[in-house]
Coordinates of C-alpha atoms in Angstrom, one line a residue:
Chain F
X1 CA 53.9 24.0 16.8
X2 CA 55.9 24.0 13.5
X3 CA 57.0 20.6 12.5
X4 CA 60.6 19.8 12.3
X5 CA 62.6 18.2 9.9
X6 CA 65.1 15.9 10.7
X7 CA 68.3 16.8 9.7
X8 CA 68.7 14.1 7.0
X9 CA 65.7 15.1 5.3
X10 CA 66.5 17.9 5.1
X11 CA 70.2 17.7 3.9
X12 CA 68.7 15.3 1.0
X13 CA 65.8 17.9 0.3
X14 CA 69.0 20.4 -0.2
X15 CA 70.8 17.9 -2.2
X16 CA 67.6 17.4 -4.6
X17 CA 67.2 21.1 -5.1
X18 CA 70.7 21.6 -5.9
X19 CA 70.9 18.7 -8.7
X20 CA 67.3 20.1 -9.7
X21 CA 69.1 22.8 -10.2
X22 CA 71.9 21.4 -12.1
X23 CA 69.3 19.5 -14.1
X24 CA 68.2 22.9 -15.9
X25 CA 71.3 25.2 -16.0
X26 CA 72.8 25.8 -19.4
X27 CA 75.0 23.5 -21.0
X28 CA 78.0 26.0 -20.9
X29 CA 77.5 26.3 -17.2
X30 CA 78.1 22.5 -17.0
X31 CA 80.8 22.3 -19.1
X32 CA 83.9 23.4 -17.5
X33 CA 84.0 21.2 -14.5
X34 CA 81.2 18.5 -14.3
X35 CA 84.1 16.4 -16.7
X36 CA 86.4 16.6 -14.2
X37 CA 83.9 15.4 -11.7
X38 CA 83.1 12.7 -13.6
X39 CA 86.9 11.4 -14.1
X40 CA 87.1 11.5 -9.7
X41 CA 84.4 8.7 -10.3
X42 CA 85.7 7.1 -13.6
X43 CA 89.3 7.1 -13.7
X44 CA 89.4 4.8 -10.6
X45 CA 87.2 2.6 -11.7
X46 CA 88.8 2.4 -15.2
X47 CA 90.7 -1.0 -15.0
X48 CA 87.6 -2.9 -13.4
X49 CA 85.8 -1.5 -16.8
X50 CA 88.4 -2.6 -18.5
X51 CA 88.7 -5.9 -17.1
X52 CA 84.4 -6.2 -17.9
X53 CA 84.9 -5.0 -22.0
X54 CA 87.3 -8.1 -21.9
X55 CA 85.3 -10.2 -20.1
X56 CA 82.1 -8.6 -22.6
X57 CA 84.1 -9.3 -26.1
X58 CA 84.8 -12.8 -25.2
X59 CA 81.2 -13.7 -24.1
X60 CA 80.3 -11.9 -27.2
X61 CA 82.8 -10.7 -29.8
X62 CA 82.2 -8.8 -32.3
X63 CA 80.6 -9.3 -35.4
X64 CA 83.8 -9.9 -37.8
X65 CA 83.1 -11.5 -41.4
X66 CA 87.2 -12.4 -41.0
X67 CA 87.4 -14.5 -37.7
X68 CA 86.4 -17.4 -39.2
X69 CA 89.2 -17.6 -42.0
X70 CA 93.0 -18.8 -40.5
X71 CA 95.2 -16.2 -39.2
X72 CA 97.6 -15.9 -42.4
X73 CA 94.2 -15.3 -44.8
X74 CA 93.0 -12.9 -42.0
X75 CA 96.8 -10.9 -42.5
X76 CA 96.6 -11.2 -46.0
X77 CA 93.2 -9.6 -46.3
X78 CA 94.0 -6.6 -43.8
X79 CA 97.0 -6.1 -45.9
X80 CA 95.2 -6.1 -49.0
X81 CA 92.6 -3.2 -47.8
X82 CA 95.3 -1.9 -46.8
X83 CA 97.0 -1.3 -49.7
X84 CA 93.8 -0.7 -51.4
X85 CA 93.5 2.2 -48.8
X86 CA 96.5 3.6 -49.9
X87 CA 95.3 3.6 -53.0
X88 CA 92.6 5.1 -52.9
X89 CA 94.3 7.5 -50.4
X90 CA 96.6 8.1 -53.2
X91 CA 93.7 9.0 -55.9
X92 CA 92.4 10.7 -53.7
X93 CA 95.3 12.9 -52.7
X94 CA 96.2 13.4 -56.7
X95 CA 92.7 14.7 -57.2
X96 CA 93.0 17.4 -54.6
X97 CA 96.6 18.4 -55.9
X98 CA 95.0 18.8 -59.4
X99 CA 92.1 21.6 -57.7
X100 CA 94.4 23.1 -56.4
X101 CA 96.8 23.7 -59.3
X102 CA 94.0 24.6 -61.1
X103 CA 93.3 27.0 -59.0
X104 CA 96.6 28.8 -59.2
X105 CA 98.1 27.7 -55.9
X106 CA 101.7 26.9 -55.0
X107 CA 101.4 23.1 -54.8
X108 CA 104.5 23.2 -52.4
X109 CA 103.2 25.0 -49.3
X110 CA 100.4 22.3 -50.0
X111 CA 102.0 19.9 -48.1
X112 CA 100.9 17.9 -46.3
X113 CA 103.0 15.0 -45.4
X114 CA 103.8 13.5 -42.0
X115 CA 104.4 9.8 -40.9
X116 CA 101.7 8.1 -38.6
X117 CA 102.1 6.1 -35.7
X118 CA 99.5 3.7 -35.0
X119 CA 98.9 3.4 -31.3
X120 CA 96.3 0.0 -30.1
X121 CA 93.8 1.9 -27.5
X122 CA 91.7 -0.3 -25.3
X123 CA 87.9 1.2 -24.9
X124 CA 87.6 0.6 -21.1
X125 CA 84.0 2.1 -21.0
X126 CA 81.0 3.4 -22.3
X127 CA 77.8 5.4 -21.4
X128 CA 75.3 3.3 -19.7
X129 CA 72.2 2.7 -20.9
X130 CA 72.8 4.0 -24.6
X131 CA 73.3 2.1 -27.5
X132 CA 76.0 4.5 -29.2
X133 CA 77.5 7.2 -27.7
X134 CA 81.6 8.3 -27.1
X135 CA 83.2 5.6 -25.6
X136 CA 86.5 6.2 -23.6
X137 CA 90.0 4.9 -24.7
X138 CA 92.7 4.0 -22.7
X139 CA 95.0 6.3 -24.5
X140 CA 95.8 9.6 -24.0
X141 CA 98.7 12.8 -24.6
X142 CA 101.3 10.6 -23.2
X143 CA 100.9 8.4 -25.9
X144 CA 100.6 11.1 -28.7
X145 CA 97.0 11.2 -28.8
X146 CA 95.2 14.7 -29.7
X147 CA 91.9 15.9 -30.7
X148 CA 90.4 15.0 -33.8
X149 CA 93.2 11.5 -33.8
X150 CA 91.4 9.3 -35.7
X151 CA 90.5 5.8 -35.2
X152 CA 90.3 2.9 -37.3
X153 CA 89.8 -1.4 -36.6
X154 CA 91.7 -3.7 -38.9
X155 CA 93.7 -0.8 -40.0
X156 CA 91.0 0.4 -42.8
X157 CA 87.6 0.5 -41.2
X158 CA 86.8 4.1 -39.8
X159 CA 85.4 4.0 -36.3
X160 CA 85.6 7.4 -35.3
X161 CA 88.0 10.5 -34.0
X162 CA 89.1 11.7 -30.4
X163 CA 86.9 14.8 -28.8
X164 CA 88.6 17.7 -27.6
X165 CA 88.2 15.3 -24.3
X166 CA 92.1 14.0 -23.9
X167 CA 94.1 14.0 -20.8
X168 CA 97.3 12.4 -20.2
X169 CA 96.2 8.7 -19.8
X170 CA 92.7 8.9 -21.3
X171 CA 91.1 10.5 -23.7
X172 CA 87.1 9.7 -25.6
X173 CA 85.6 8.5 -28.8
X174 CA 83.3 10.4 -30.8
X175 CA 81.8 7.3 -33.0
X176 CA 80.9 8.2 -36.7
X177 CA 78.0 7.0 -36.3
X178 CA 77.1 9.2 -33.0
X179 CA 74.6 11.6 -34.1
X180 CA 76.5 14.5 -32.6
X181 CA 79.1 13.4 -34.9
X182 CA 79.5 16.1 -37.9
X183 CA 78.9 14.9 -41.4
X184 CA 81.3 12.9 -43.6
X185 CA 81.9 12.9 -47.4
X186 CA 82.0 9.5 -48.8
X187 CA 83.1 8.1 -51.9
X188 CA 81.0 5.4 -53.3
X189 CA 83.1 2.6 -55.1
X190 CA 82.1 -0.8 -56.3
X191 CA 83.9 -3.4 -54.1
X192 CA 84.4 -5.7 -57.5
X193 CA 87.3 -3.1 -59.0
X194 CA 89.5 -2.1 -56.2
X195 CA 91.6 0.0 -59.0
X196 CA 88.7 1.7 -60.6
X197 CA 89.3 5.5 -61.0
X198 CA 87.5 7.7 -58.9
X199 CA 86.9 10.3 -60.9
X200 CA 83.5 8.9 -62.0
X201 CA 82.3 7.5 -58.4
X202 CA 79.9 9.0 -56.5
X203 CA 80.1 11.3 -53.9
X204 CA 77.7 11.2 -50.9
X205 CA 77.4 13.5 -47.7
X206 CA 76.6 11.2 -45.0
X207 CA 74.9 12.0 -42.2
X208 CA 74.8 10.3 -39.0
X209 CA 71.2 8.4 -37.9
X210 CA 72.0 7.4 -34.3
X211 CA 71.1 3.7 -35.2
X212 CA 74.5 2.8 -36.2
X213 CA 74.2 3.7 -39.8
X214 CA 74.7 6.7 -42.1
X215 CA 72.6 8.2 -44.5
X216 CA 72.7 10.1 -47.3
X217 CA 71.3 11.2 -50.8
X218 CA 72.5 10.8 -54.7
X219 CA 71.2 11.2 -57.8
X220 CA 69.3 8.4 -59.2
X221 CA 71.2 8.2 -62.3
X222 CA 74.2 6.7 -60.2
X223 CA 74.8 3.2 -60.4
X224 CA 75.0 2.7 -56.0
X225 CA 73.9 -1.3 -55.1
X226 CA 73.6 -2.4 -51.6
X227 CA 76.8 -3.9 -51.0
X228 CA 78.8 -1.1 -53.0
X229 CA 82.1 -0.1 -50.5
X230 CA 81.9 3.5 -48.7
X231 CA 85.4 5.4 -48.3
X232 CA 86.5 8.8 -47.0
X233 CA 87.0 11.7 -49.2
X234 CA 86.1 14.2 -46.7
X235 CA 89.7 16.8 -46.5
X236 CA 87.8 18.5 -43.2
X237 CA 89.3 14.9 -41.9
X238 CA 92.9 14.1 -41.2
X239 CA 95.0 12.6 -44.0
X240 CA 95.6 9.5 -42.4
X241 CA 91.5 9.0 -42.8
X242 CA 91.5 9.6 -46.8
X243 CA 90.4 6.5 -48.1
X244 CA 89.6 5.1 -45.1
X245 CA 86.2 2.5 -45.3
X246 CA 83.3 4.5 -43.8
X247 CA 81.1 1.2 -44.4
X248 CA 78.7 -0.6 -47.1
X249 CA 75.9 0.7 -48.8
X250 CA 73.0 -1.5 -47.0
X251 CA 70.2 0.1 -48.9
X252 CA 69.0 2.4 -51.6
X253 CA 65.3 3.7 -51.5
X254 CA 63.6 6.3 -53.8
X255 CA 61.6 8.9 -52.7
X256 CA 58.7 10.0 -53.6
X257 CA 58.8 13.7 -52.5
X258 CA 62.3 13.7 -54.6
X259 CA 62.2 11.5 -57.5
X260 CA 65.1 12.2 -59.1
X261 CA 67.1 11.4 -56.1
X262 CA 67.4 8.2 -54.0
X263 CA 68.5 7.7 -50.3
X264 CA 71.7 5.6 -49.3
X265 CA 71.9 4.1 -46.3
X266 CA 75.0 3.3 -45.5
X267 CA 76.2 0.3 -42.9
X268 CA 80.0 0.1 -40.8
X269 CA 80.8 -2.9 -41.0
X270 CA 82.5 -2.5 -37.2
X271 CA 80.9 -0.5 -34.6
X272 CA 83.0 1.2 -31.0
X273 CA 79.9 -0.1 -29.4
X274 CA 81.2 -4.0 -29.9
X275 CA 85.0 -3.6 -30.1
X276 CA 87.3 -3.8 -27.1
X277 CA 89.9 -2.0 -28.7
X278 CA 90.7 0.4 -31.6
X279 CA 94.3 1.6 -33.3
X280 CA 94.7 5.2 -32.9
X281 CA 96.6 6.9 -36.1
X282 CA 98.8 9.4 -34.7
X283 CA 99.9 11.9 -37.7
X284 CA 103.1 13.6 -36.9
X285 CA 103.7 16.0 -39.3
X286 CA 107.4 16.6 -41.0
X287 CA 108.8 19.6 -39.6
X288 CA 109.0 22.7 -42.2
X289 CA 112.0 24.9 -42.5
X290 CA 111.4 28.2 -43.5
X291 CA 111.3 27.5 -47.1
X292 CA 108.7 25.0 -46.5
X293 CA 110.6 22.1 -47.2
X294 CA 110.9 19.2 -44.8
Chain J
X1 CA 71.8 -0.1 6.3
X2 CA 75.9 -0.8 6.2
X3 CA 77.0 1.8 4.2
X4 CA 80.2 0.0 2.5
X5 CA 78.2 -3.0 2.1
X6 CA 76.1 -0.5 -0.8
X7 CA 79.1 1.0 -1.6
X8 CA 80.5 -2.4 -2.6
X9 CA 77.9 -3.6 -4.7
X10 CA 76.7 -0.2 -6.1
X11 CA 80.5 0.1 -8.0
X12 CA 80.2 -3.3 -9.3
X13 CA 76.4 -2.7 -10.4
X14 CA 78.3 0.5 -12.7
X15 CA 80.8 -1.5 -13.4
X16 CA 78.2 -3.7 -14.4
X17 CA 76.6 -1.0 -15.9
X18 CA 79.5 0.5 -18.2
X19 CA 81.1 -2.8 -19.8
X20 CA 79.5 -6.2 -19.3
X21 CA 76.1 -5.4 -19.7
X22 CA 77.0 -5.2 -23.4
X23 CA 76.9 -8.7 -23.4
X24 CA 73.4 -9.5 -22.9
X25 CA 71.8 -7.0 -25.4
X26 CA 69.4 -7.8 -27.2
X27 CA 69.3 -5.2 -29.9
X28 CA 70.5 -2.0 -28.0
X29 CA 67.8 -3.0 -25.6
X30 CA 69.7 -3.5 -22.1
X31 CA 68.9 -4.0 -18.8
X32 CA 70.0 -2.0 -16.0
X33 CA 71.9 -3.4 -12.8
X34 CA 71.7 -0.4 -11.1
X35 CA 68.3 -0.2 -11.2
X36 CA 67.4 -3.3 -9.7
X37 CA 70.0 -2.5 -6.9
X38 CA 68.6 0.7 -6.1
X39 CA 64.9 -1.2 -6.1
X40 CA 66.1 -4.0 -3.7
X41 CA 67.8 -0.7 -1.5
X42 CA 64.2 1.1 -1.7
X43 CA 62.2 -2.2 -0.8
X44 CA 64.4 -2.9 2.3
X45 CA 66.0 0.0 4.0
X46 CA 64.5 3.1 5.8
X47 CA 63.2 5.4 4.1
X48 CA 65.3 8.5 4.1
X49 CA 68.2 6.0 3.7
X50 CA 66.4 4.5 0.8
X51 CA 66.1 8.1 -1.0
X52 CA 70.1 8.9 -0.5
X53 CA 71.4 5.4 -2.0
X54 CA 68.8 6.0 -4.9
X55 CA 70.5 10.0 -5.5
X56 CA 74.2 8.3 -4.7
X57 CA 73.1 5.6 -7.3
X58 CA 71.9 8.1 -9.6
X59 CA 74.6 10.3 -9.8
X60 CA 77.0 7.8 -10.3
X61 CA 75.5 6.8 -13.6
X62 CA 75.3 10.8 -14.5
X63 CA 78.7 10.7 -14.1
X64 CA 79.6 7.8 -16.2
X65 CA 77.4 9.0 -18.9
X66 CA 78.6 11.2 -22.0
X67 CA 76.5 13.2 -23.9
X68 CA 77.5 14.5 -27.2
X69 CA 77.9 18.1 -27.3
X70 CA 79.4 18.3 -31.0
X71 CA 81.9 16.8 -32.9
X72 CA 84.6 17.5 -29.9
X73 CA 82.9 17.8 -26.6
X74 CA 80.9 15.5 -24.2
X75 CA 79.1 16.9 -21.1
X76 CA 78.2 14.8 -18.3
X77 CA 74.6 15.8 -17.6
X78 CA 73.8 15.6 -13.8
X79 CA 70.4 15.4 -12.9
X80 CA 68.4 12.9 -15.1
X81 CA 69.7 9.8 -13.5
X82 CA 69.6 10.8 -10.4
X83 CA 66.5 12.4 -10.2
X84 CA 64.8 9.4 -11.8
X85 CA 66.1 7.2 -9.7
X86 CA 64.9 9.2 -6.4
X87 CA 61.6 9.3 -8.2
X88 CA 61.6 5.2 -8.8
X89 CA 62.4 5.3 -4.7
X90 CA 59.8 7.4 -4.6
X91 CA 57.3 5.1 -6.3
X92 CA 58.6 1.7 -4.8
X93 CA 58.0 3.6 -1.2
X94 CA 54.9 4.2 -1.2
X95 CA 53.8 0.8 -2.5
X96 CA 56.5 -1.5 -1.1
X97 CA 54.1 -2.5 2.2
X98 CA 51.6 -3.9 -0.4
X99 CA 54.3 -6.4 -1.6
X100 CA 56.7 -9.2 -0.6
X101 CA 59.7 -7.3 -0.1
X102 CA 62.0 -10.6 0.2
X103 CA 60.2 -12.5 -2.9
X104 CA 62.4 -12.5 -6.2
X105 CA 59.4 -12.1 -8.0
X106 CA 58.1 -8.9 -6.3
X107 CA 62.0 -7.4 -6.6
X108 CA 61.7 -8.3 -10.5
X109 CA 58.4 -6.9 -10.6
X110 CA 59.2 -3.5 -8.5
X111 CA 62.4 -3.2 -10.7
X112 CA 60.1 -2.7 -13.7
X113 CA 58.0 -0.1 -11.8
X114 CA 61.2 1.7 -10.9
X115 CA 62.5 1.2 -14.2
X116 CA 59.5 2.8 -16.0
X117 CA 59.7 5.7 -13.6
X118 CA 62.8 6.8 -13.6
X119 CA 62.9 6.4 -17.4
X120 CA 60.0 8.4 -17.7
X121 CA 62.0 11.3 -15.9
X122 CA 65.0 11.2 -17.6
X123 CA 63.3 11.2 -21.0
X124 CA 61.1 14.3 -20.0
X125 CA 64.4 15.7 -18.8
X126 CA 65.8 15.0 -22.3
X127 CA 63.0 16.2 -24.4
X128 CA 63.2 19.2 -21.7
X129 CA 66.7 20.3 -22.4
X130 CA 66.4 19.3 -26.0
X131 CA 63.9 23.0 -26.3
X132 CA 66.9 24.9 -25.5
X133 CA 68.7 27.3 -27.4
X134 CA 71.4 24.5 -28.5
X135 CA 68.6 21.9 -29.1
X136 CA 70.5 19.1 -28.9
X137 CA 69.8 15.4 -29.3
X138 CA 70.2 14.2 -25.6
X139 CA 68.9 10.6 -26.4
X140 CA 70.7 7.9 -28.4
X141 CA 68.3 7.1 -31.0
X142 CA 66.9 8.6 -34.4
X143 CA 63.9 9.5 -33.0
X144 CA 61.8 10.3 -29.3
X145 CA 59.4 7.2 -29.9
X146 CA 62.6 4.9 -30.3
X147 CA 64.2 6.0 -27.6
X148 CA 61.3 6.0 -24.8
X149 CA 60.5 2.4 -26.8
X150 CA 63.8 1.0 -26.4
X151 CA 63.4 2.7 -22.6
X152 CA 60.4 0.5 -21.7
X153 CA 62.0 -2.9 -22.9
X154 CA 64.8 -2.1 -20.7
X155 CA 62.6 -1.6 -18.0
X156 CA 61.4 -5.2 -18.8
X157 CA 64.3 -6.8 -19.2
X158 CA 65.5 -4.8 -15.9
X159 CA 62.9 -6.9 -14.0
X160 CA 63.8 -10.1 -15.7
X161 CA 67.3 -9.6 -14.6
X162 CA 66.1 -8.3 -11.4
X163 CA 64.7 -11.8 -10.2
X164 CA 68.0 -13.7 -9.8
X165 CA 69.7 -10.1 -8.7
X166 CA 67.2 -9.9 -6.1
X167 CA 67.5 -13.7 -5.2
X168 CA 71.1 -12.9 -4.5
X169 CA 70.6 -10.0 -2.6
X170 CA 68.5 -11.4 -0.4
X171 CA 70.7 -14.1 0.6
X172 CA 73.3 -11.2 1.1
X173 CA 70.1 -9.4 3.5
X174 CA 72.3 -10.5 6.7
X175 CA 75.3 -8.1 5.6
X176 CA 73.3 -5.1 4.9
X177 CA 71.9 -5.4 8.1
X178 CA 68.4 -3.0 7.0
X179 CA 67.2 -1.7 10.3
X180 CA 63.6 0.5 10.3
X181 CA 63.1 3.4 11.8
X182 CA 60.9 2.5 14.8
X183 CA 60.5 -0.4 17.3
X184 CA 57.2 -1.0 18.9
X185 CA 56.4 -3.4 22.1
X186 CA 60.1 -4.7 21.9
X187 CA 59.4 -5.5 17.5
X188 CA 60.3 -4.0 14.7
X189 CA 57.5 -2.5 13.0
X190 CA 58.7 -1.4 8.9
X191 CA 57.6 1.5 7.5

């Protein structure tokens, strides 16, 4: 007599084959409505995760070189990156307008201005059991965000930009230094001479290791020290990231297969991983007329 | 088993799982609350009931999980956690009559069995996926040894932190109210 099973067992021995199945299906199959799913289960819980980061930072904050100086010193040095941002920002910017004027192009319908409104974003949660990985922002279109919004901590320090992932309340992370994260074109810049022109500096694509760094190669005949300051010059970013501080060069090695170019490893000095909150850059861009002017 | 009494206690172990567990890293190596719930769950309840809070368990962390797609996209991945985790139910099953089910110790120690296991899956999983036409890096570190490394100090430190967890779900045994599946001579006889 054929054994029966009980009709539990045998709903979970359905359930089991189904996710088996889910387990192995194509990534595009997924795609379009397991994120969905997943915000039935995570947008509820979203304040609770909120309330933990809070409760997580102030057991352990973050790492932050500044919280130890009084408030006022702490101001005064955010507005000095600040400005040295702009700077740079500025050099930066130049340099591009000179390309493209030598290359014969109307520097008018180059522009590219726009005012940015900085919006704070609390992270109320991240993947389990990784290190890294996006983390979510409470933050979404009804606050202006959009994809590829950048994000920054201390107003200079580059954390990351917002996926394609954004929903009216809500929107995710993608860390720089998430190796799904593309790569970024830094600017290496001695943090003695703020004002030193960059025409000379060295320029390193950075690639993201997973560990929370970046790496990257150079010649050896460039001057790069551990310590040396790591900016944005990447223009497949938004403008309000030019010149933003990507992190500090943490090592230099030679190698032997290449010897006539050296790895840079290259540090943030803030991670999403230990933050509770980022500020979101919002670029609204001037409205053109149809001469192009704003 | 009282259903809302796991329902309870398995948000709180992802909320658990999602912010403050942060805290207590120990570089990037983390413990898992979840995993020494769904042990304690496995060592005390029926056995089919055992299996469908380790899947419920498990597919609440696939859920809360991104993966990286690209630059722009995150997929939630169903299937590793959740089939880990009914494999760790799996394992603690078939040896949880060989161990005291209501000792701290033996919950710490299971955790790290269940740990192991389900890690194990959802790193074959992983490396699984990762052969696919896309190829992508499904775990968080640089490289396969780091991540099944930091895996098994997790699982470690999963059983550390699955002593006191277990000490306090024991005292909480009287609201699960864990009945087995058969009743012999006017006992209850576990299986």
């Amino acid at each position: 007599m054929a054994r029966k099973i009980a009709p539990s067992k045998r709903a979970f021995l359905v359930a089991i084959a189904f996710i088996g199945v889910l387990t192995i299906v194509p990534n595009r199959w997924l795609r379009p409505w397991t994120s969905d799913l997943a915000a039935v289960v995570n947008v509820p819980l979203e304040p609770f995760e909120y309330a933990g980061t809070k409760i997580r930072t102030w057991f352990r904050p973050a790492p932050d070189p500044l919280s130890v100086e009084p408030e006022h010193v702490q101001r005064i040095i955010e507005d000095r990156d600040e400005v040295h941002a702009l700077y740079r920002a500025a050099q930066l910017r130049v340099e591009a307008l000179e390309q493209e004027i030598s290359e014969l192009q109307d520097a008018q319908r180059f522009h590219r201005g726009g005012t940015i409104t900085p919006v704070y974003a609390h992270i109320t949660g991240r993947s389990p059991g990784r290190g890294g990985g996006p983390v979510r922002l409470r933050a979404g279109t009804r606050q202006g965000v959009t994809p590829d919004t950048i994000a920054v901590y201390r107003g200079v320090h580059l954390i990351g930009r917002v996926t394609n992932d954004v929903r009216l309340l809500s929107s995710r992370l993608l860390p720089i230094t998430d190796r799904a994260a593309q790569w970024v074109i830094g600017i290496i810049l001695s943090p003695d001479d703020p004002t030193a022109p960059i025409s000379d500096a060295p320029r390193v694509h950075l690639k993201p290791l997973g560990n929370g760094t970046l790496s990257g190669e150079i010649e050896r005949a460039r001057d790069v020290r551990p310590g040396d300051l790591v900016r944005l010059a990447d223009l497949s970013w938004p403008d309000s990231a030019q010149g933003m501080i990507v992190g500090y060069v943490k090592s230099v090695d030679h190698q032997d297969d290449d010897p006539l170019r050296d790895v840079v490893v290259v540090e943030p000095r803030y991670l999403a991983a230990d933050l509770d909150a980022v500020t979101l850059k919002i670029e609204q861009l001037d409205e053109l007329d149809e001469d192009g002017e704003s | 088993m009282r259903w809302h009494v796991f329902a309870i206690l398995g948000l709180i172990a992802l909320i658990f799982e999602t912010s403050l567990i942060d805290a207590i890293h120990i570089r990037d190596v983390k413990p898992s609350v979840c995993a020494a719930l769904a042990t304690f769950v496995a060592l005390s309840a029926p056995r089919i009931t055992a299996l469908w809070s380790c899947l419920i368990l498990g597919l609440l962390l696939d859920l809360s999980s991104d993966l990286s797609l690209d630059a722009n996209e995150t997929l939630h991945l169903i299937g590793p956690h959740t089939l880990g985790y009914v494999a760790g139910g799996l394992l603690v099953l078939q040896v949880r009559t060989t161990v005291f089910r209501r000792r701290p110790l033996a919950i710490g120690a299971m955790t790290i069995l269940f740990a192991l296991t389900a890690s194990t899956v959802i790193v074959t999983i992983y490396v699984v996926r990762s052969w696919y036409p896309d190829g992508l890096p499904y775990w968080a570190d640089t490289t396969l040894l780091a991540e099944i490394v930091r895996r098994f100090f997790g699982a470690i430190y999963s059983g550390l932190l699955g002593v006191p967890l277990g000490w306090m779900f024991v005292r909480l045994m009287p609201l699960w109210q864990f009945h087995s599946g058969t009743i012999r001579g006017g006992g209850v006889a576990w299986r």
